[in-house]
XYZ file of C-alpha atoms in Angstrom:
482
model
C 57.990 63.521 26.547
C 60.303 63.026 23.626
C 60.780 66.002 21.369
C 60.148 64.723 17.864
C 60.807 66.491 14.621
C 58.276 69.287 14.279
C 57.542 69.031 10.578
C 56.141 72.245 9.187
C 52.383 71.819 9.025
C 51.882 73.041 5.468
C 54.853 70.994 4.262
C 53.368 67.955 5.973
C 50.035 68.446 4.256
C 51.730 68.894 0.897
C 53.907 65.790 1.285
C 50.910 63.762 2.434
C 48.900 64.832 -0.605
C 46.199 66.406 1.545
C 44.775 69.891 1.610
C 43.793 71.603 4.827
C 40.163 70.969 3.914
C 40.843 67.280 3.432
C 42.556 66.757 6.761
C 39.766 68.716 8.443
C 37.353 66.228 6.838
C 35.322 68.765 4.889
C 32.641 71.107 6.149
C 31.330 68.760 8.807
C 34.754 67.839 10.133
C 33.521 64.318 10.855
C 34.844 60.991 9.719
C 32.417 58.109 10.238
C 33.868 54.630 10.523
C 30.687 52.676 10.027
C 27.598 52.498 12.135
C 27.414 49.135 13.869
C 26.562 50.310 17.378
C 26.234 46.717 18.535
C 29.996 46.602 18.899
C 30.290 47.362 22.607
C 33.187 47.141 25.021
C 32.169 43.708 26.210
C 32.727 42.278 22.747
C 36.261 41.067 23.409
C 37.058 39.296 20.172
C 39.792 37.681 18.162
C 43.468 38.627 18.189
C 44.703 41.084 15.590
C 48.064 41.148 13.797
C 49.696 42.854 16.794
C 48.862 39.855 18.948
C 46.475 41.624 21.336
C 42.774 41.107 21.867
C 40.529 43.705 20.310
C 37.976 45.174 22.707
C 35.976 46.923 19.971
C 36.941 44.923 16.917
C 39.581 45.601 14.252
C 40.626 49.123 13.359
C 39.293 50.643 10.153
C 41.510 52.572 7.741
C 40.938 56.327 7.795
C 40.686 57.799 4.303
C 41.812 61.135 5.772
C 45.084 59.522 6.837
C 44.899 60.760 10.435
C 43.428 58.248 12.894
C 42.280 54.633 12.816
C 39.357 53.638 15.029
C 37.084 50.593 15.345
C 33.891 50.418 13.292
C 31.077 52.449 14.797
C 33.314 55.260 16.083
C 33.732 58.760 14.673
C 36.167 61.586 15.222
C 36.112 65.303 14.631
C 39.171 67.560 14.490
C 38.086 70.348 16.823
C 41.283 72.378 16.986
C 44.354 72.751 14.775
C 47.565 74.651 15.417
C 47.906 77.853 13.431
C 44.172 78.482 13.398
C 42.512 81.324 15.258
C 41.526 81.552 18.892
C 38.293 83.369 19.639
C 40.137 86.677 20.093
C 42.177 86.272 16.903
C 45.411 85.128 18.526
C 46.950 82.038 16.853
C 46.255 78.578 18.214
C 49.647 77.579 19.700
C 51.489 74.451 18.610
C 52.839 71.351 20.396
C 49.594 70.092 21.945
C 50.153 67.995 25.064
C 48.424 67.142 28.371
C 44.688 67.789 28.818
C 41.792 67.512 31.245
C 38.034 67.917 30.819
C 35.593 69.664 33.159
C 31.864 70.333 33.187
C 30.946 73.553 31.395
C 27.675 75.476 31.257
C 24.605 74.123 29.419
C 25.867 70.552 28.894
C 29.181 71.777 27.504
C 32.676 70.476 28.209
C 35.560 72.728 29.204
C 38.794 71.240 27.894
C 42.139 72.567 29.189
C 45.253 71.885 27.089
C 49.020 72.209 27.557
C 51.493 73.460 24.940
C 54.994 72.007 25.223
C 56.827 75.074 23.915
C 60.044 76.840 24.830
C 61.378 80.035 23.238
C 61.608 79.307 19.512
C 58.337 78.482 17.777
C 56.208 79.718 14.906
C 52.968 79.411 16.920
C 53.675 80.514 20.515
C 51.268 80.980 23.385
C 50.724 84.747 23.271
C 49.640 85.847 26.714
C 48.284 89.098 28.107
C 49.552 88.345 31.617
C 52.542 85.977 31.246
C 54.686 84.527 34.005
C 57.809 85.224 31.919
C 57.361 87.293 28.754
C 60.451 85.729 27.149
C 58.968 82.222 27.026
C 56.266 80.797 24.806
C 54.702 77.859 26.655
C 51.370 77.879 28.415
C 47.834 76.565 28.306
C 44.629 77.099 26.342
C 41.002 76.135 26.924
C 38.233 74.995 24.602
C 34.557 75.320 25.441
C 32.868 72.487 23.544
C 29.122 72.260 23.052
C 26.944 69.178 23.289
C 27.339 68.888 19.497
C 31.104 68.461 19.998
C 31.897 71.735 18.264
C 34.076 74.468 19.739
C 32.134 77.474 21.016
C 35.133 79.350 22.387
C 38.907 78.844 22.470
C 41.252 81.023 24.506
C 44.586 81.315 26.352
C 44.455 80.448 30.065
C 48.137 80.901 31.055
C 51.362 81.982 29.360
C 55.076 82.638 29.783
C 56.116 79.167 30.915
C 58.426 76.525 29.412
C 57.535 73.100 28.001
C 54.120 72.617 29.572
C 54.149 68.871 29.141
C 51.569 67.012 31.181
C 49.868 67.956 34.435
C 46.660 66.942 36.122
C 43.150 68.027 37.044
C 42.203 68.877 40.617
C 38.983 67.674 42.282
C 38.003 71.348 42.684
C 38.000 72.102 38.965
C 41.396 73.597 38.171
C 44.297 72.386 36.059
C 47.837 71.861 37.381
C 50.192 72.502 34.477
C 53.788 71.296 34.770
C 57.009 72.704 33.316
C 59.389 70.050 32.012
C 62.598 72.044 32.318
C 65.558 72.776 34.584
C 66.008 76.335 33.371
C 66.586 78.803 36.189
C 63.385 80.438 37.363
C 61.304 77.645 35.859
C 60.588 73.952 36.421
C 57.456 74.570 38.507
C 53.789 73.603 38.761
C 51.155 76.291 38.191
C 47.443 76.183 39.026
C 45.198 77.362 36.193
C 41.519 78.170 36.618
C 39.896 77.808 33.163
C 37.019 80.021 34.329
C 39.453 82.802 35.310
C 42.003 82.764 32.454
C 45.380 84.511 32.624
C 44.808 85.515 36.230
C 47.537 86.105 38.797
C 46.925 82.569 40.064
C 48.001 81.163 36.689
C 51.364 82.987 36.880
C 52.175 82.081 40.491
C 54.447 79.022 40.729
C 53.753 76.545 43.518
C 57.389 76.572 44.631
C 56.960 74.038 47.440
C 56.002 71.438 44.817
C 59.602 71.552 43.677
C 61.804 72.930 40.948
C 62.564 69.966 38.679
C 61.720 68.543 35.280
C 58.039 67.959 36.015
C 55.879 65.655 33.949
C 52.496 64.902 35.485
C 50.531 65.283 38.727
C 47.272 64.086 40.200
C 45.456 64.521 43.487
C 44.146 61.931 45.938
C 40.641 63.328 46.582
C 40.419 61.470 49.903
C 43.474 63.140 51.442
C 44.324 66.131 49.250
C 47.868 64.791 48.788
C 49.347 65.481 45.348
C 51.508 62.851 43.597
C 54.058 63.941 40.980
C 56.269 62.313 38.335
C 59.617 63.565 37.053
C 60.737 63.341 33.415
C 64.515 63.131 33.677
C 67.158 60.454 33.727
C 67.081 59.097 36.368
C 63.776 60.376 37.725
C 61.947 60.129 41.023
C 58.408 59.693 42.327
C 57.247 62.496 44.651
C 54.311 63.510 46.780
C 53.305 66.944 48.063
C 51.456 67.215 51.372
C 49.727 70.614 51.450
C 49.415 72.569 54.670
C 45.901 73.527 53.604
C 43.946 70.435 52.534
C 40.651 72.234 52.059
C 40.873 71.416 48.323
C 39.960 74.902 47.194
C 41.350 77.163 44.496
C 44.681 78.536 45.684
C 45.045 76.206 48.683
C 48.137 74.484 47.250
C 50.009 77.813 47.190
C 49.867 78.043 50.985
C 52.850 75.740 51.396
C 53.479 72.112 52.093
C 56.028 69.318 52.329
C 57.691 67.673 49.306
C 58.816 64.063 49.676
C 60.351 61.375 47.447
C 59.604 57.642 47.605
C 62.251 55.179 48.767
C 62.489 51.469 49.485
C 63.746 50.739 52.957
C 64.275 47.762 55.206
C 62.182 48.349 58.291
C 63.505 47.896 61.822
C 62.284 45.002 63.924
C 59.948 47.370 65.768
C 58.351 48.429 62.496
C 58.184 44.934 61.009
C 55.049 42.878 61.314
C 54.927 40.350 64.135
C 53.566 37.804 61.697
C 56.779 37.489 59.698
C 60.374 36.879 60.609
C 63.530 38.092 58.910
C 63.666 41.054 56.560
C 60.690 43.340 56.135
C 60.596 46.052 53.491
C 58.341 48.997 52.889
C 57.876 52.288 51.071
C 59.072 55.298 53.022
C 58.761 58.963 52.069
C 61.797 61.159 52.573
C 61.641 64.936 52.878
C 63.472 66.799 50.107
C 64.289 70.463 49.619
C 61.891 71.768 46.948
C 64.668 73.905 45.435
C 66.898 70.866 44.832
C 64.662 67.801 45.121
C 66.396 65.645 42.502
C 69.777 66.046 44.174
C 68.431 65.262 47.625
C 66.369 62.305 46.381
C 69.526 60.826 44.879
C 71.584 61.499 48.011
C 68.984 59.769 50.183
C 68.829 56.678 47.999
C 65.266 57.177 46.775
C 63.835 54.924 44.064
C 65.355 55.687 40.680
C 63.153 55.247 37.642
C 64.248 55.490 34.028
C 62.016 58.368 32.862
C 58.590 58.875 34.368
C 55.699 60.160 32.288
C 51.908 60.245 32.646
C 49.787 59.451 35.677
C 46.178 59.141 36.817
C 44.674 58.802 40.302
C 41.357 56.946 40.399
C 39.673 54.404 42.654
C 42.226 54.879 45.429
C 45.175 54.043 43.161
C 47.850 56.225 41.572
C 48.872 54.869 38.163
C 52.041 56.073 36.419
C 54.275 55.067 33.545
C 58.027 54.792 33.010
C 58.427 55.277 29.268
C 61.790 53.530 28.936
C 61.678 51.223 31.933
C 62.108 47.462 31.941
C 64.762 45.069 30.706
C 64.056 45.910 27.058
C 63.655 49.659 27.700
C 60.181 49.471 26.142
C 58.321 50.795 29.141
C 56.646 49.843 32.388
C 53.439 50.777 34.180
C 53.280 51.056 37.981
C 50.550 51.571 40.514
C 50.924 52.996 43.997
C 48.216 52.296 46.589
C 48.313 54.907 49.369
C 45.975 52.988 51.696
C 48.492 50.127 51.959
C 51.574 52.183 51.042
C 52.545 49.662 48.373
C 54.191 50.101 44.988
C 53.548 47.469 42.322
C 55.049 46.855 38.893
C 51.873 46.186 36.948
C 53.082 45.831 33.358
C 56.513 45.378 31.799
C 56.763 45.395 28.004
C 59.241 43.055 26.353
C 57.891 43.375 22.814
C 57.219 46.606 20.937
C 54.173 45.012 19.303
C 52.587 44.729 22.746
C 53.489 48.156 24.109
C 56.187 50.695 23.264
C 57.046 53.780 25.306
C 53.926 54.270 27.447
C 53.262 57.955 28.012
C 49.996 59.526 29.174
C 47.585 57.087 30.807
C 43.993 57.219 31.971
C 41.324 54.978 33.432
C 38.217 54.963 31.243
C 34.776 55.683 32.749
C 33.968 51.966 32.490
C 37.196 50.869 34.204
C 39.772 49.912 31.555
C 43.324 51.266 31.666
C 44.203 53.189 28.501
C 47.814 53.895 27.586
C 48.977 56.343 24.919
C 52.242 55.312 23.285
C 55.120 57.653 22.426
C 57.428 55.307 20.556
C 59.051 55.205 17.152
C 56.769 55.050 14.124
C 53.112 54.227 14.735
C 51.681 55.103 18.141
C 48.481 53.589 19.515
C 45.982 53.687 22.358
C 46.363 50.372 24.187
C 43.551 49.183 26.454
C 43.769 46.751 29.385
C 40.649 45.390 31.075
C 40.200 44.389 34.736
C 39.938 40.812 33.409
C 43.510 41.029 32.073
C 42.707 41.326 28.379
C 44.440 43.819 26.091
C 43.299 45.518 22.909
C 44.148 48.374 20.555
C 41.531 51.114 20.517
C 43.166 53.572 18.116
C 46.198 54.123 15.909
C 47.825 57.403 14.954
C 48.528 57.429 11.212
C 50.817 60.481 11.435
C 54.087 58.676 12.107
C 56.634 60.205 14.473
C 54.031 62.467 16.033
C 53.188 61.472 19.571
C 49.763 61.040 21.117
C 49.092 63.123 24.215
C 46.449 64.238 26.665
C 43.916 61.365 26.608
C 40.866 62.407 28.625
C 37.123 61.771 28.706
C 34.321 64.286 28.961
C 32.656 64.282 32.403
C 29.670 62.354 31.018
C 32.002 59.699 29.575
C 30.552 59.976 26.073
C 33.437 61.740 24.325
C 37.134 60.877 24.303
C 39.594 63.679 23.578
C 43.156 63.112 22.362
C 45.939 65.291 20.979
C 48.318 64.610 18.132
C 51.249 66.764 19.121
C 52.693 67.851 15.796
C 51.099 69.018 13.604
C 48.917 70.007 16.559
C 45.451 68.466 16.323
C 42.832 67.927 19.033
C 40.334 65.179 18.224
C 36.934 64.478 19.759
C 35.979 60.790 19.442
C 32.616 59.190 20.142
C 30.807 55.938 19.522
C 29.563 52.854 21.388
C 31.656 53.300 24.521
C 30.714 51.119 27.473
C 28.676 52.653 30.282
C 30.274 54.280 33.301
C 31.231 51.722 35.957
C 32.939 53.089 39.064
C 33.102 49.573 40.492
C 35.229 48.446 37.559
C 37.453 51.512 38.006
C 38.182 50.403 41.565
C 38.594 46.786 40.450
C 41.172 47.817 37.853
C 43.284 49.219 40.667
C 43.653 45.769 42.193
C 43.376 43.548 39.119
C 46.069 41.192 37.931
C 47.897 42.281 34.765
C 47.506 40.428 31.454
C 49.063 36.990 31.879
C 51.428 37.324 28.933
C 52.725 40.717 30.037
C 52.907 40.504 33.810
C 56.392 40.940 35.347
C 58.269 37.645 35.578
C 59.910 36.852 38.906
C 62.080 33.886 39.949
C 60.668 31.157 42.159
C 62.727 32.131 45.191
C 61.425 35.702 44.973
C 57.852 34.395 44.676
C 58.372 32.269 47.784
C 59.814 35.248 49.662
C 56.848 37.401 48.643
C 54.416 34.818 50.002
C 56.239 34.618 53.332
C 56.297 38.398 53.620
C 52.669 38.827 52.610
C 53.660 40.799 49.505
C 52.044 40.550 46.100
C 54.216 39.310 43.244
C 53.825 42.722 41.633
C 55.135 44.439 44.760
C 58.075 42.032 44.966
C 58.827 42.670 41.281
C 58.990 46.412 41.926
C 61.535 45.905 44.721
C 63.613 43.453 42.701
C 63.694 45.585 39.538
C 64.994 48.537 41.519
C 67.850 46.649 43.126
C 66.610 45.869 46.632
C 68.415 42.737 47.909
C 65.289 41.161 49.321
C 66.433 37.565 48.711
């Protein structure tokens, strides 16, 4: 993720004319944006000034100056950098990636990254750090059914620039270091129920030493998919030796591979088509120098990969500066068919600018958190190809990060990175729909924003049995398929 100016929190509050009490929204900590619960997700209505359809209606100004939401939704600031953890240690700054797990007694256990290096006023202070000279790490928040924090504590420490990461199906958090510093640049497994354990300080070296961004796990196979935040960057997968999907199984070793486009031999090509036949192949790379070997083997070069989410048999990921206008692209990889598709390519900053963390909502929409210049938003895309703005960050030049839903789908959590704020948001969300989640993985993109391909490429795709989105991915990355 981009490092933006980290304005001193108290200076920010003073300049903005707000006291700490004001930004925390008083004793209750809640801002209500009206109460019309009839506004549900299905109410796809008129276009707003940004030119996108609004899935929940227009956004309402926030008198606290923090976050705009549609009418009927509320937010609570549940954590703020510089406050106190349960044991008195300071709440670290630079909030980033998150995941939510089931906690005891209808609670939610939220795990959060802190994208910190060595110099910071609010470091992660650990009792059992991986490297005592570094200040990154992770924290956890136990949140009650009333959406208030019951406990907040450090779960890992001593790492560098814990940017994004991903949840495992077995209830742990994979936190990623976005750095090339020697001795760092690894993925660590963190068990929020066993904080600051030896597991949390043991790097999974076979997952590679590179500028990691995000990871997620295919629950059907146990294979882990990873994105790299560098320029250029590559798309990797990790095939564990032990696929039991248990705590610590990823540390038992595995194979790291990078994705490449390749023309298949006549033996590999389908008998149904003549001429060229292309496919995705995975090439083994040395985990100690994966970027170098991926480049040497001609693997697919992306601009700068960011967030990802695996759901419904599909791995979604974003390239924050991809596309002809460098405004960002969104891809999906389908392991079952071994296909890579270019789903969305922004050509106008009003539509989408610098997609970062992404998630699929419990009811099946794709949500994208922006990390662009100025105002960042949560952009929604439905399986029907409609787009809408769900939220807008009013703290300019402070990125949104870590979008995640509680396991019951009733609360949406999001971070504002600096000044560090974690928000809990609730309201008339649509009901869980796993069918729509799967449908989103194979839906067509919004008509106005789908990748444009020339007629001869479209004809070639039809002959080869490729989707237009798959052909667009090949063409954008320089494969001479026509």
